[in-house]
XYZ file of C-alpha atoms in Angstrom:
507
model
C 97.079 12.069 43.590
C 94.952 10.185 46.094
C 95.188 6.432 46.094
C 92.191 4.096 46.010
C 91.240 2.255 49.137
C 91.564 -1.400 48.213
C 89.662 -4.058 50.044
C 90.428 -7.727 50.302
C 89.994 -9.420 46.978
C 86.953 -11.653 46.700
C 87.495 -15.381 46.593
C 86.973 -16.102 42.916
C 86.260 -19.822 43.435
C 82.594 -19.209 44.274
C 81.986 -16.984 41.280
C 83.942 -18.621 38.453
C 81.021 -20.804 37.425
C 78.631 -17.868 37.458
C 81.039 -15.722 35.493
C 81.561 -18.467 32.923
C 77.836 -18.302 32.239
C 77.936 -14.596 31.554
C 80.777 -14.968 29.073
C 78.371 -16.720 26.717
C 75.656 -14.174 27.410
C 78.068 -11.321 26.685
C 79.350 -12.772 23.428
C 75.823 -13.549 22.220
C 74.479 -10.101 23.128
C 73.587 -7.973 20.105
C 76.667 -5.740 19.948
C 74.871 -3.023 18.001
C 72.581 -2.193 20.885
C 73.689 1.048 22.486
C 73.507 2.266 26.016
C 70.294 3.372 27.617
C 70.854 6.456 29.651
C 68.019 7.024 32.076
C 67.235 8.633 35.352
C 65.087 8.253 38.417
C 66.055 9.914 41.650
C 63.915 7.732 43.926
C 66.699 6.108 45.936
C 69.457 8.688 45.679
C 68.672 10.460 48.935
C 70.058 7.556 50.926
C 73.085 7.202 48.696
C 74.652 10.644 48.666
C 74.227 13.748 46.558
C 74.195 13.739 42.759
C 77.335 14.700 40.909
C 76.251 18.275 40.244
C 73.700 20.340 38.375
C 71.938 18.248 35.760
C 71.536 20.949 33.134
C 72.414 24.563 33.901
C 69.844 27.274 33.218
C 70.563 30.567 31.487
C 72.469 32.977 33.755
C 70.202 35.155 35.896
C 72.656 38.058 35.768
C 71.857 39.976 32.542
C 75.478 40.975 31.994
C 76.740 37.403 32.341
C 73.968 36.202 30.042
C 74.928 38.767 27.397
C 78.579 37.753 27.677
C 77.716 34.063 27.296
C 75.520 34.786 24.268
C 78.389 36.723 22.716
C 80.701 33.726 23.163
C 78.060 31.379 21.741
C 77.660 33.660 18.729
C 81.404 33.792 18.091
C 81.705 30.022 18.337
C 78.694 29.551 16.054
C 80.501 31.567 13.395
C 83.109 28.821 13.086
C 82.848 25.471 11.337
C 80.166 23.424 13.032
C 80.644 19.922 14.382
C 79.364 18.350 11.163
C 81.900 20.106 8.914
C 85.271 18.478 9.355
C 88.757 18.571 7.878
C 90.343 15.371 9.220
C 93.489 16.640 10.867
C 94.801 17.395 14.348
C 97.230 19.990 12.996
C 95.170 22.990 14.086
C 94.378 21.743 17.602
C 98.009 20.640 18.032
C 99.142 24.131 17.041
C 96.747 25.643 19.571
C 97.977 23.326 22.317
C 101.583 24.200 21.497
C 100.775 27.908 21.644
C 99.061 27.422 25.012
C 102.020 25.460 26.428
C 100.475 21.984 26.064
C 98.018 22.183 28.995
C 96.661 18.727 28.120
C 99.915 17.219 29.429
C 99.467 18.683 32.899
C 97.238 15.826 34.119
C 96.533 12.154 33.371
C 93.424 11.334 31.376
C 90.950 8.628 30.404
C 89.884 8.788 26.750
C 86.535 7.387 25.565
C 85.409 6.500 22.058
C 82.637 4.312 20.605
C 79.314 4.936 18.893
C 76.764 5.206 21.693
C 77.058 5.445 25.454
C 80.180 7.596 25.636
C 78.659 10.390 27.710
C 76.947 7.989 30.076
C 80.183 6.082 30.584
C 82.099 9.332 31.080
C 79.651 10.439 33.777
C 80.080 7.141 35.616
C 83.871 7.294 35.407
C 83.798 10.873 36.645
C 81.559 9.921 39.569
C 83.779 7.026 40.599
C 86.967 9.096 40.453
C 85.318 11.876 42.428
C 84.183 9.411 45.060
C 87.846 8.466 45.536
C 88.597 12.118 46.285
C 90.186 13.018 42.962
C 89.458 16.356 41.358
C 87.994 15.674 37.923
C 87.485 17.452 34.642
C 85.002 16.022 32.135
C 84.651 16.980 28.481
C 81.642 15.565 26.630
C 79.457 16.386 23.641
C 76.945 17.336 22.434
C 75.078 19.332 25.061
C 71.391 18.950 25.899
C 70.498 22.574 26.587
C 73.512 24.676 27.547
C 76.918 24.780 25.897
C 78.451 24.994 29.373
C 77.451 21.355 29.987
C 80.336 20.244 27.795
C 83.055 21.219 30.273
C 82.611 20.007 33.848
C 84.790 20.422 36.914
C 84.259 18.306 40.027
C 81.120 16.785 38.532
C 79.323 20.031 37.705
C 79.218 22.077 34.489
C 81.335 25.215 34.469
C 79.227 28.177 35.494
C 78.548 30.711 32.752
C 80.923 33.342 34.106
C 83.823 30.907 34.287
C 82.984 29.556 30.824
C 83.185 33.067 29.379
C 86.492 33.640 31.168
C 87.870 30.372 29.775
C 86.994 31.499 26.271
C 88.470 34.972 26.735
C 91.668 33.444 28.158
C 92.419 31.439 25.005
C 90.850 33.757 22.412
C 94.106 35.636 21.577
C 95.901 32.319 21.038
C 93.043 30.994 18.906
C 93.324 34.065 16.691
C 97.076 33.537 16.373
C 96.564 29.945 15.217
C 93.739 30.974 12.883
C 96.110 33.355 11.128
C 98.700 30.606 10.586
C 96.471 27.778 9.352
C 94.725 27.184 6.002
C 91.417 26.839 7.896
C 90.296 28.536 11.086
C 89.873 26.417 14.197
C 86.433 24.848 14.297
C 83.731 25.200 16.951
C 84.709 21.840 18.451
C 88.443 22.540 18.320
C 88.064 25.814 20.214
C 85.890 24.134 22.854
C 88.455 21.343 23.192
C 91.186 23.923 23.714
C 89.046 25.658 26.336
C 88.474 22.385 28.185
C 92.119 21.332 28.232
C 93.251 24.781 29.371
C 90.531 24.982 32.044
C 91.495 21.553 33.394
C 95.133 22.641 33.722
C 94.104 25.919 35.340
C 91.821 24.249 37.931
C 93.981 22.092 38.293
C 92.380 18.652 37.974
C 93.840 15.330 39.097
C 92.429 13.525 36.058
C 90.475 14.416 32.921
C 87.701 12.236 31.481
C 87.495 13.010 27.776
C 84.920 11.867 25.222
C 85.829 12.039 21.540
C 83.620 14.169 19.336
C 83.707 11.857 16.327
C 85.953 8.956 15.428
C 89.317 8.932 17.157
C 92.551 9.354 15.190
C 91.857 12.828 13.845
C 89.379 13.914 16.492
C 90.379 17.179 18.150
C 90.524 15.504 21.557
C 93.265 13.148 20.367
C 96.172 15.361 21.405
C 96.167 13.678 24.814
C 98.215 10.598 25.681
C 95.792 8.702 27.875
C 96.928 5.734 29.916
C 93.400 4.281 29.717
C 91.437 4.058 26.455
C 87.766 3.095 26.676
C 85.815 1.797 23.676
C 82.038 1.605 24.085
C 79.997 -0.532 21.637
C 80.627 0.380 17.996
C 77.739 0.458 15.533
C 76.832 2.358 12.371
C 76.708 6.147 12.614
C 78.466 8.928 10.684
C 79.035 6.341 7.968
C 79.786 9.050 5.407
C 82.866 10.031 7.418
C 83.936 6.973 9.392
C 83.105 3.941 7.248
C 80.234 1.703 6.239
C 80.928 -1.267 8.545
C 81.774 -1.545 12.249
C 85.237 -2.762 11.270
C 85.907 0.273 9.091
C 84.622 2.596 11.805
C 86.826 0.835 14.363
C 89.950 1.692 12.349
C 89.367 5.385 12.990
C 88.250 4.911 16.598
C 91.268 2.744 17.444
C 93.398 5.851 17.015
C 92.928 6.766 20.677
C 94.923 3.684 21.763
C 98.352 4.971 22.761
C 101.628 3.144 23.340
C 101.512 1.019 26.487
C 97.966 2.028 27.414
C 95.264 -0.144 28.932
C 92.235 -0.662 26.682
C 88.819 -1.324 28.227
C 86.857 -2.893 25.405
C 83.074 -3.192 25.622
C 81.348 -5.984 23.713
C 81.918 -5.362 19.993
C 80.981 -6.760 16.580
C 83.610 -9.292 15.527
C 85.174 -7.132 12.819
C 85.421 -4.119 15.149
C 86.964 -6.234 17.915
C 89.580 -7.614 15.528
C 90.628 -4.118 14.517
C 90.887 -2.973 18.129
C 92.925 -5.999 19.191
C 95.303 -5.601 16.254
C 95.880 -1.942 17.136
C 96.416 -2.861 20.797
C 99.091 -5.394 19.831
C 100.846 -2.812 17.653
C 100.800 -0.316 20.543
C 101.896 -2.894 23.123
C 98.692 -2.096 25.011
C 96.952 -4.286 27.581
C 93.361 -5.217 26.704
C 90.505 -6.116 29.041
C 87.438 -7.421 27.182
C 83.840 -7.390 28.302
C 82.610 -10.963 28.529
C 86.109 -12.285 29.117
C 88.087 -10.352 31.741
C 85.051 -8.483 33.120
C 81.269 -8.386 32.829
C 77.854 -8.039 34.400
C 77.306 -11.021 36.684
C 73.682 -10.264 37.516
C 71.100 -7.509 37.312
C 67.615 -7.090 38.740
C 65.087 -4.393 37.978
C 64.627 -2.278 41.111
C 62.548 0.718 42.106
C 64.037 3.648 40.200
C 66.721 1.642 38.427
C 68.449 -1.701 38.824
C 70.535 -3.713 41.286
C 73.799 -5.081 39.907
C 76.640 -7.430 40.635
C 79.645 -6.504 38.510
C 82.816 -8.471 37.843
C 85.678 -6.014 37.518
C 89.407 -6.428 37.072
C 89.833 -6.735 40.833
C 86.955 -9.086 41.639
C 83.201 -8.815 42.219
C 81.241 -5.815 43.460
C 77.726 -6.692 44.586
C 74.631 -4.790 45.731
C 75.291 -1.871 43.387
C 72.213 0.281 42.881
C 72.258 2.058 39.541
C 69.451 4.628 39.174
C 69.299 4.143 35.395
C 67.216 1.767 33.328
C 68.188 -0.945 30.874
C 70.585 -3.841 30.478
C 72.934 -1.817 28.369
C 73.351 0.801 31.028
C 74.526 -2.001 33.304
C 77.110 -2.949 30.694
C 78.288 0.647 30.563
C 78.594 0.624 34.340
C 81.008 -2.293 34.328
C 83.044 -0.674 31.552
C 83.287 2.504 33.662
C 84.243 0.495 36.745
C 87.059 -1.277 34.909
C 88.327 1.990 33.446
C 88.726 3.382 36.946
C 90.321 0.167 38.202
C 92.779 0.325 35.312
C 93.527 3.974 36.060
C 94.483 2.994 39.605
C 96.543 0.041 38.356
C 94.208 -2.634 39.711
C 94.407 -5.872 37.770
C 97.897 -5.089 36.519
C 100.155 -3.237 38.924
C 98.382 -4.150 42.155
C 96.069 -6.811 43.528
C 92.883 -6.169 45.444
C 89.852 -4.156 44.482
C 88.367 -0.720 44.980
C 86.514 0.011 48.185
C 83.092 -1.496 47.454
C 81.168 0.961 49.627
C 82.667 3.907 47.787
C 81.855 2.261 44.456
C 78.239 1.728 45.554
C 77.862 5.330 46.649
C 79.293 6.648 43.392
C 77.035 4.557 41.161
C 73.948 5.402 43.204
C 74.529 9.104 42.489
C 74.798 8.822 38.687
C 72.594 11.130 36.624
C 72.122 11.323 32.855
C 69.827 14.127 31.652
C 67.952 13.647 28.433
C 68.343 9.880 28.349
C 65.141 8.070 29.358
C 64.566 11.005 31.670
C 61.096 11.280 33.169
C 60.100 14.952 33.086
C 56.342 14.811 33.665
C 53.658 12.517 35.055
C 49.952 12.041 34.255
C 50.682 11.116 31.538
C 54.320 10.188 31.892
C 56.584 12.074 29.468
C 60.074 10.668 28.901
C 62.971 12.234 27.004
C 65.636 10.162 25.296
C 68.313 11.366 22.895
C 68.539 8.204 20.764
C 69.459 9.327 17.253
C 70.547 6.179 15.423
C 69.083 2.661 15.073
C 71.351 1.118 17.713
C 70.433 3.757 20.260
C 66.749 3.453 19.395
C 66.780 -0.318 19.868
C 68.344 0.099 23.294
C 65.832 2.786 24.260
C 62.937 0.618 23.118
C 64.244 -2.299 25.165
C 64.682 -0.105 28.232
C 61.170 1.330 27.938
C 59.671 -2.135 27.579
C 61.542 -3.477 30.585
C 61.091 -0.602 33.019
C 57.731 0.976 32.152
C 54.382 -0.781 31.926
C 52.736 1.530 29.412
C 49.465 0.369 27.916
C 49.795 3.042 25.245
C 53.005 4.815 24.219
C 53.041 7.783 21.855
C 56.258 8.831 20.164
C 57.355 12.356 19.331
C 60.187 12.170 16.820
C 62.318 14.956 15.403
C 65.525 13.807 13.724
C 68.527 15.205 11.876
C 68.659 14.824 8.129
C 72.056 13.126 8.139
C 70.909 10.146 10.230
C 69.440 6.748 9.354
C 65.914 7.897 10.173
C 64.249 4.841 8.643
C 66.280 2.546 10.880
C 65.479 4.786 13.848
C 61.738 4.648 13.161
C 61.773 0.899 12.511
C 63.390 0.340 15.912
C 60.575 2.241 17.633
C 57.695 0.863 15.552
C 56.918 -2.116 17.826
C 56.501 0.053 20.940
C 54.739 3.155 19.555
C 50.971 3.039 19.280
C 51.180 6.254 17.266
C 53.910 8.712 16.369
C 53.859 12.502 16.086
C 56.463 13.734 13.620
C 58.047 17.126 14.232
C 61.308 19.004 13.777
C 63.663 20.988 15.987
C 65.117 24.418 15.323
C 68.502 23.186 14.111
C 69.535 23.768 10.526
C 70.371 20.046 10.419
C 66.798 19.019 11.254
C 64.986 16.888 8.709
C 61.882 18.606 7.362
C 58.822 17.316 9.218
C 56.955 16.458 6.003
C 59.933 14.547 4.629
C 60.327 12.628 7.881
C 56.579 11.974 7.962
C 56.762 10.410 4.496
C 59.242 7.841 5.800
C 57.204 7.355 8.985
C 54.069 6.546 6.960
C 55.998 3.804 5.158
C 57.080 2.343 8.514
C 53.960 2.857 10.666
C 51.132 3.231 8.164
C 49.209 6.422 7.513
C 46.718 5.939 10.344
C 49.439 5.904 13.031
C 51.276 9.056 11.918
C 50.474 12.669 12.769
C 52.538 15.672 11.657
C 53.090 18.760 13.810
C 56.075 20.800 12.539
C 56.218 22.930 15.716
C 57.636 21.011 18.653
C 55.279 22.613 21.183
C 52.286 21.557 19.068
C 53.758 18.070 18.738
C 54.091 17.704 22.500
C 50.515 18.846 23.047
C 49.218 16.478 20.365
C 51.131 13.513 21.808
C 49.870 14.158 25.329
C 46.312 14.367 23.994
C 46.743 11.063 22.148
C 48.181 9.426 25.253
C 45.120 10.393 27.248
C 42.598 8.954 24.786
C 40.388 5.940 25.419
C 40.510 6.251 29.210
C 44.108 5.029 29.257
C 45.276 8.041 31.242
C 46.980 6.079 34.002
C 48.807 3.667 31.712
C 49.791 6.001 28.886
C 53.110 7.597 28.134
C 54.943 9.844 25.692
C 58.533 9.362 24.499
C 60.278 12.342 22.902
C 63.287 11.226 20.889
C 65.265 11.322 17.650
C 67.888 13.966 18.433
C 69.733 15.548 21.331
C 68.508 18.917 20.044
C 64.884 17.774 19.992
C 65.233 16.496 23.546
C 66.894 19.692 24.755
C 64.198 21.906 23.250
C 61.434 19.682 24.628
C 63.087 19.830 28.021
C 62.848 23.601 27.987
C 59.252 23.569 26.764
C 58.312 21.172 29.574
C 59.845 23.442 32.176
C 63.052 21.557 32.943
C 65.604 24.357 33.253
């Protein structure tokens, strides 16, 4: 495995006072605000190529497309991601049958409520910049199921994805026959990812949990670095009704002797994580204490950062994503990579700052504050819970000077849709309520009833078809000669965003 290129450690004497100031800022920051994942490509040309295809299109070869659709259909016939039987017995049996491919490479494991995929993308980009071959497993996908498994920063192509499924299918069927319940959709995909990473082979895997931690299918790896992004309320019917209760399940990814990179957390969640770390004899680095964001400035197409990592300060980092919380995710990702290389514990020094700058400047995050059209500006963001919506609203307000913003909202029925709508109410002039094609989608009329209570009847329009909703929102944005200063934000669900992306011609 390639080694990082350390540079001389910065003299901390000049920055201690500045960093002391950010400790208070970090601990006072609303911990429930989630990451804003956004994207402008304005300054990337000078910083190196992006990490890979943003979102793959359907295969152009008819035979490959038919094969991929067949795999998708077979996977769809299994338990979906919302139907769970909390156990790792089935995935462990599959791994054993496959020869434990997940033990063929080191890994970085990521849990939390929001920001996991964004953080995973940043970690992947940093590791790749240091010439390591990476595998990344994230969920859910925006448009294509192949997005979930990436090699060297790019989603697996459709043909390879089909091959990965066919390779493990006989073993999946063997395990199905031995277990009380068949392997789920997510468990099969996890098995595919771990086997594909071993087959590549990768130098390191970056793995995002699907839900929770202890009994999540991904938790058959023994990662040396555990990353915990901010914890807030989501999936409360399965994980718990308070951040502390949710943290109990998520702390399950902390393994014996690991290093834990802990983003700013609610007090009860932090206490749970620290207690688990002590029990596992793990080393903990806390945002706001051992690391943090020293400074950030809004810049053209993103923001300019100075980050305090485990090995010192890294300045003049251009991040082509919007929002304060994305900056916090960046420093979490940086420290995860430092910890992976042993910086701050096993060795002094820091990562090569130029390589770090180049990696961050190439970050992309489709479907998160992603601008997909101009005149009027149309932005897609996959916020689907109140914490994510608050972060998105803050990012929009900071980075875009809209005189009139119209929302298009289609949400899932199992989410806190009232909290989601209340978070957006201050920034939406009007909202168009719709629904996506998923069976989990909340009925547009039911969602509209809640929206009327939040926004008032005069600010709510209902268009059950997403294409009609987009057209209506664009029309509203162009009213009253506000064409140049108007915008549309499509949000509420990853599925809504993915379908809107297709309708707006982003393939």
